[in-house]
Short mmCIF file of C-alpha atoms in Angstrom, two decimals:
data_model
loop_
_atom_site.label_atom_id
_atom_site.label_comp_id
_atom_site.label_asym_id
_atom_site.label_seq_id
_atom_site.Cartn_x
_atom_site.Cartn_y
_atom_site.Cartn_z
CA MET M 1 -92.97 31.55 -21.10
CA ASN M 2 -91.50 28.77 -21.59
CA TYR M 3 -89.86 31.05 -24.54
CA ARG M 4 -87.70 32.88 -21.15
CA LEU M 5 -87.50 29.26 -19.38
CA SER M 6 -85.73 28.06 -22.35
CA SER M 7 -83.03 30.50 -22.27
CA LEU M 8 -82.30 30.86 -18.38
CA ALA M 9 -81.99 26.90 -19.28
CA LEU M 10 -79.31 27.77 -21.87
CA LEU M 11 -77.79 30.14 -20.35
CA THR M 12 -77.00 28.51 -17.09
CA ALA M 13 -75.36 25.43 -19.19
CA PHE M 14 -73.00 28.50 -20.94
CA ALA M 15 -72.27 29.21 -17.77
CA THR M 16 -71.46 25.90 -16.37
CA ALA M 17 -69.51 24.98 -19.08
CA ALA M 18 -67.15 28.31 -18.68
CA THR M 19 -66.62 27.78 -15.36
CA ALA M 20 -65.78 24.33 -16.03
CA GLN M 21 -63.05 25.88 -18.00
CA THR M 22 -61.47 28.75 -16.49
CA THR M 23 -61.43 26.67 -13.18
CA PRO M 24 -57.66 25.47 -13.55
CA THR M 25 -57.28 22.29 -12.48
CA THR M 26 -55.59 21.82 -8.72
CA THR M 27 -52.38 19.24 -8.96
CA PRO M 28 -51.19 17.33 -5.85
CA LYS M 29 -47.55 18.64 -5.54
CA ALA M 30 -44.49 16.03 -5.29
CA THR M 31 -43.04 15.27 -1.71
CA THR M 32 -39.57 14.80 -1.43
CA THR M 33 -38.24 13.40 1.08
CA HIS M 34 -34.65 13.60 2.36
CA HIS M 35 -33.23 10.49 4.21
CA THR M 36 -30.38 11.58 6.36
CA THR M 37 -28.45 7.66 7.90
CA THR M 38 -25.73 7.88 9.83
CA ALA M 39 -23.56 5.16 11.37
CA LYS M 40 -25.23 5.89 14.24
CA THR M 41 -28.32 4.12 13.88
CA ALA M 42 -27.13 1.91 10.32
CA ALA M 43 -24.39 0.69 11.74
CA ASN M 44 -23.87 1.10 15.15
CA PRO M 45 -26.11 2.22 18.06
CA ASN M 46 -23.78 3.08 19.94
CA SER M 47 -21.48 5.09 18.25
CA THR M 48 -19.86 8.08 19.12
CA LEU M 49 -19.10 9.24 15.29
CA PRO M 50 -20.48 12.65 15.13
CA LYS M 51 -22.59 13.07 12.77
CA VAL M 52 -21.57 15.75 9.56
CA VAL M 53 -23.18 16.60 6.92
CA GLY M 54 -22.17 16.77 2.96
CA ILE M 55 -20.97 15.00 0.45
CA PRO M 56 -18.24 12.86 0.47
CA LYS M 57 -15.31 13.88 -2.35
CA ASN M 58 -12.56 12.49 -3.49
CA LEU M 59 -9.23 14.35 -3.21
CA TYR M 60 -6.72 11.93 -5.23
CA ALA M 61 -7.30 8.04 -5.66
CA LEU M 62 -5.21 5.37 -8.00
CA LYS M 63 -7.12 4.05 -10.80
CA TYR M 64 -6.18 1.06 -12.87
CA ILE M 65 -6.80 -1.27 -15.69
CA ASP M 66 -6.38 -4.79 -15.56
CA ILE M 67 -4.09 -5.69 -18.79
CA LYS M 68 -3.50 -9.82 -17.63
CA ILE M 69 -4.96 -11.91 -14.79
CA GLY M 70 -2.09 -13.74 -13.50
CA THR M 71 -2.28 -17.86 -12.59
CA GLY M 72 0.73 -17.07 -10.30
CA PRO M 73 -0.54 -16.99 -5.98
CA LEU M 74 -2.24 -13.88 -5.36
CA ALA M 75 0.09 -10.63 -4.07
CA GLU M 76 1.34 -10.97 -0.78
CA SER M 77 1.47 -7.21 1.10
CA THR M 78 4.14 -6.65 4.29
CA VAL M 79 3.27 -6.47 7.47
CA ILE M 80 4.82 -4.10 10.10
CA GLY M 81 4.21 -5.77 13.79
CA SER M 82 5.07 -5.12 16.92
CA SER M 83 8.12 -8.21 17.21
CA PRO M 84 9.61 -10.29 14.12
CA ASP M 85 7.43 -13.08 14.90
CA ASP M 86 4.25 -11.20 13.49
CA SER M 87 6.03 -9.74 10.95
CA LYS M 88 6.62 -10.45 6.74
CA ILE M 89 8.20 -8.34 4.50
CA MET M 90 7.96 -9.21 1.25
CA GLN M 91 9.85 -8.14 -1.74
CA TYR M 92 8.74 -7.88 -5.45
CA THR M 93 10.15 -8.03 -9.07
CA VAL M 94 8.29 -6.73 -11.88
CA ARG M 95 8.97 -5.12 -15.16
CA TYR M 96 8.12 -1.70 -16.31
CA THR M 97 6.93 1.34 -18.31
CA GLY M 98 6.19 4.61 -17.48
CA TRP M 99 4.72 7.39 -19.62
CA PHE M 100 3.38 10.63 -18.72
CA PRO M 101 -0.42 11.52 -19.47
CA ASN M 102 1.22 12.85 -22.61
CA GLY M 103 2.22 9.12 -24.25
CA THR M 104 6.14 10.69 -23.63
CA LYS M 105 8.05 7.73 -21.99
CA PHE M 106 10.85 8.55 -19.49
CA ASP M 107 11.30 5.33 -17.93
CA SER M 108 11.60 1.28 -18.73
CA SER M 109 12.92 -1.96 -17.21
CA TYR M 110 12.95 -3.10 -20.58
CA ASP M 111 15.75 -0.68 -21.46
CA HIS M 112 18.10 -1.40 -18.55
CA PRO M 113 21.16 -3.70 -19.07
CA GLY M 114 19.88 -6.68 -20.36
CA ALA M 115 16.58 -5.66 -19.47
CA GLU M 116 16.53 -6.76 -16.36
CA PRO M 117 13.12 -6.57 -13.86
CA PHE M 118 13.50 -4.46 -11.10
CA ALA M 119 12.99 -5.79 -7.24
CA PHE M 120 12.20 -3.62 -4.09
CA PRO M 121 10.96 -4.58 -0.93
CA VAL M 122 7.32 -3.35 -1.14
CA GLY M 123 5.49 -0.78 1.88
CA LEU M 124 8.88 0.08 2.98
CA HIS M 125 8.59 3.10 1.01
CA LYS M 126 11.49 2.65 -1.18
CA VAL M 127 9.57 3.21 -4.12
CA ILE M 128 6.48 5.90 -4.88
CA PHE M 129 3.59 5.28 -2.94
CA GLY M 130 1.99 4.67 -6.18
CA TRP M 131 3.91 1.70 -6.38
CA ASP M 132 3.54 0.67 -2.95
CA SER M 133 -0.37 -0.01 -3.56
CA GLY M 134 -0.62 -0.10 -7.26
CA PHE M 135 0.21 -3.73 -6.92
CA LEU M 136 -2.72 -4.44 -4.49
CA GLY M 137 -5.02 -7.77 -6.10
CA MET M 138 -3.01 -8.36 -8.96
CA HIS M 139 -1.57 -12.16 -9.66
CA VAL M 140 1.85 -13.07 -10.02
CA GLY M 141 1.79 -13.26 -14.02
CA GLY M 142 -0.32 -10.33 -14.18
CA LYS M 143 -0.27 -7.09 -16.00
CA ARG M 144 -1.66 -4.15 -15.18
CA ARG M 145 -1.70 0.20 -16.13
CA ILE M 146 -2.05 2.15 -13.73
CA PHE M 147 -2.29 5.81 -13.16
CA VAL M 148 -0.16 7.80 -10.52
CA PRO M 149 -1.99 11.08 -9.94
CA TRP M 150 1.20 13.69 -8.42
CA GLN M 151 0.64 13.09 -5.20
CA LEU M 152 1.17 9.75 -5.19
CA ALA M 153 3.92 9.70 -7.34
CA TYR M 154 6.84 12.50 -6.82
CA GLY M 155 4.62 15.68 -5.73
CA ASP M 156 5.09 19.00 -5.87
CA SER M 157 9.51 18.38 -6.47
CA GLY M 158 9.24 15.80 -8.76
CA ARG M 159 12.55 14.34 -9.87
CA SER M 160 15.66 14.01 -12.55
CA GLY M 161 13.65 13.96 -15.38
CA ILE M 162 9.89 14.65 -13.99
CA PRO M 163 8.90 17.78 -13.25
CA ALA M 164 7.32 18.62 -10.57
CA LYS M 165 2.99 17.95 -10.34
CA SER M 166 3.17 14.86 -13.01
CA ASP M 167 0.93 12.54 -13.12
CA LEU M 168 2.24 9.39 -14.00
CA VAL M 169 1.07 6.16 -16.38
CA PHE M 170 2.57 2.12 -15.65
CA ASP M 171 2.39 -0.34 -17.04
CA ILE M 172 3.42 -3.40 -14.61
CA GLU M 173 3.58 -7.25 -14.48
CA LEU M 174 4.14 -8.98 -11.19
CA VAL M 175 6.86 -11.40 -11.89
CA SER M 176 7.38 -12.78 -8.94
CA GLN M 177 7.60 -12.30 -4.66
CA GLU M 178 9.56 -13.38 -2.28
CA ASP M 179 9.59 -13.05 1.55
CA ILE M 180 12.39 -11.24 2.55
CA THR M 181 11.88 -11.22 6.37
CA SER M 182 15.10 -12.45 7.74
CA GLN M 183 17.25 -9.82 5.37
CA PHE M 184 15.22 -6.90 7.32
CA VAL M 185 14.52 -8.64 10.37
CA ARG M 186 16.94 -10.34 12.64
CA ARG M 187 15.35 -13.12 15.02
CA PRO M 188 17.03 -14.44 18.20
CA VAL M 189 18.92 -17.86 17.64
CA PRO M 190 18.38 -19.78 20.96
CA PRO M 191 21.11 -21.70 22.53
CA PRO M 192 22.52 -25.27 21.27
CA PRO M 193 21.49 -27.81 23.93
CA SER M 194 23.78 -28.54 26.57
CA THR M 195 24.72 -31.89 26.63
CA PRO M 196 24.87 -33.56 29.63
CA GLN M 197 28.36 -35.43 31.44
CA PRO M 198 28.19 -38.75 32.35
CA SER M 199 29.10 -39.18 35.86
CA ASP M 200 32.68 -41.21 35.65
CA ALA M 201 34.06 -38.28 33.34
CA PRO M 202 36.61 -36.26 33.67
CA PRO M 203 35.40 -32.29 34.81
CA ALA M 204 34.85 -30.63 31.74
CA ASN M 205 37.90 -28.14 33.26
CA PRO M 206 40.38 -29.98 35.06
CA PRO M 207 42.35 -28.85 37.92
CA SER M 208 45.22 -27.09 37.25
CA THR M 209 49.03 -28.08 37.92
CA PRO M 210 50.31 -26.93 41.32
CA PRO M 211 53.08 -24.80 40.34
CA GLN M 212 56.69 -26.15 41.21
CA PRO M 213 59.40 -24.67 43.35
CA SER M 214 61.25 -22.37 41.38
CA THR M 215 65.09 -22.58 41.38
CA PRO M 216 67.30 -20.07 43.31
CA PRO M 217 68.70 -17.93 40.88
CA GLN M 218 73.12 -19.35 40.59
CA PRO M 219 75.57 -16.67 41.11
CA GLN M 220 76.75 -15.08 37.23
CA THR M 221 80.51 -15.00 36.32
CA PRO M 222 81.67 -11.75 35.75
CA PRO M 223 82.96 -11.55 31.47
CA HIS M 224 87.16 -11.92 31.06
CA PRO M 225 87.85 -8.54 30.18
CA GLU M 226 89.22 -9.79 26.28
CA THR M 227 85.31 -10.13 25.85
CA PHE M 228 84.74 -6.03 25.72
#
């Protein structure tokens, strides 16, 4: 009898151990919570900006590396206002060298006669878009390398010596800047102040002398016949 009880107890122990080994352990699954933030809830509760779902993608962008931080004034941007009084047009004088991404140089101000720098009014589309924005944040005396995608360079048409859709690399130096608003915007000149005339002064426009009676015409002596 004791032998049977011992056997039953031993079998029960083996069964319990086997069950513990064969029963899979249940691990709670990790739950990922997706947070959606919109301008309406995060910035302005009264915003009427429609909600869109997605991740913003870059179309094209200008990239740069500052080689040397200038010690002069911060580069000022051109401002086109609604009137001459609230407009400012800035001109940059720069030195530069331009390369294709493969390292081939295509232009440089140092190769111009006398190595003269180049001056242009910024923000008026007189140069490529990459230059109109490439000096932003620089100080006079600073040097920078800018990487200009073709969309901000000469586009899909190119120009003489530059193929279409060419990305460009420039080393630029901001030599100086100047306010040239007066060369583009003519402000009205106020009239000079009028000078009061003293009471005993003669009038500004004295009356003209009355006309004198004309002398009646005199009869003319007929010419002598010998004068013909």
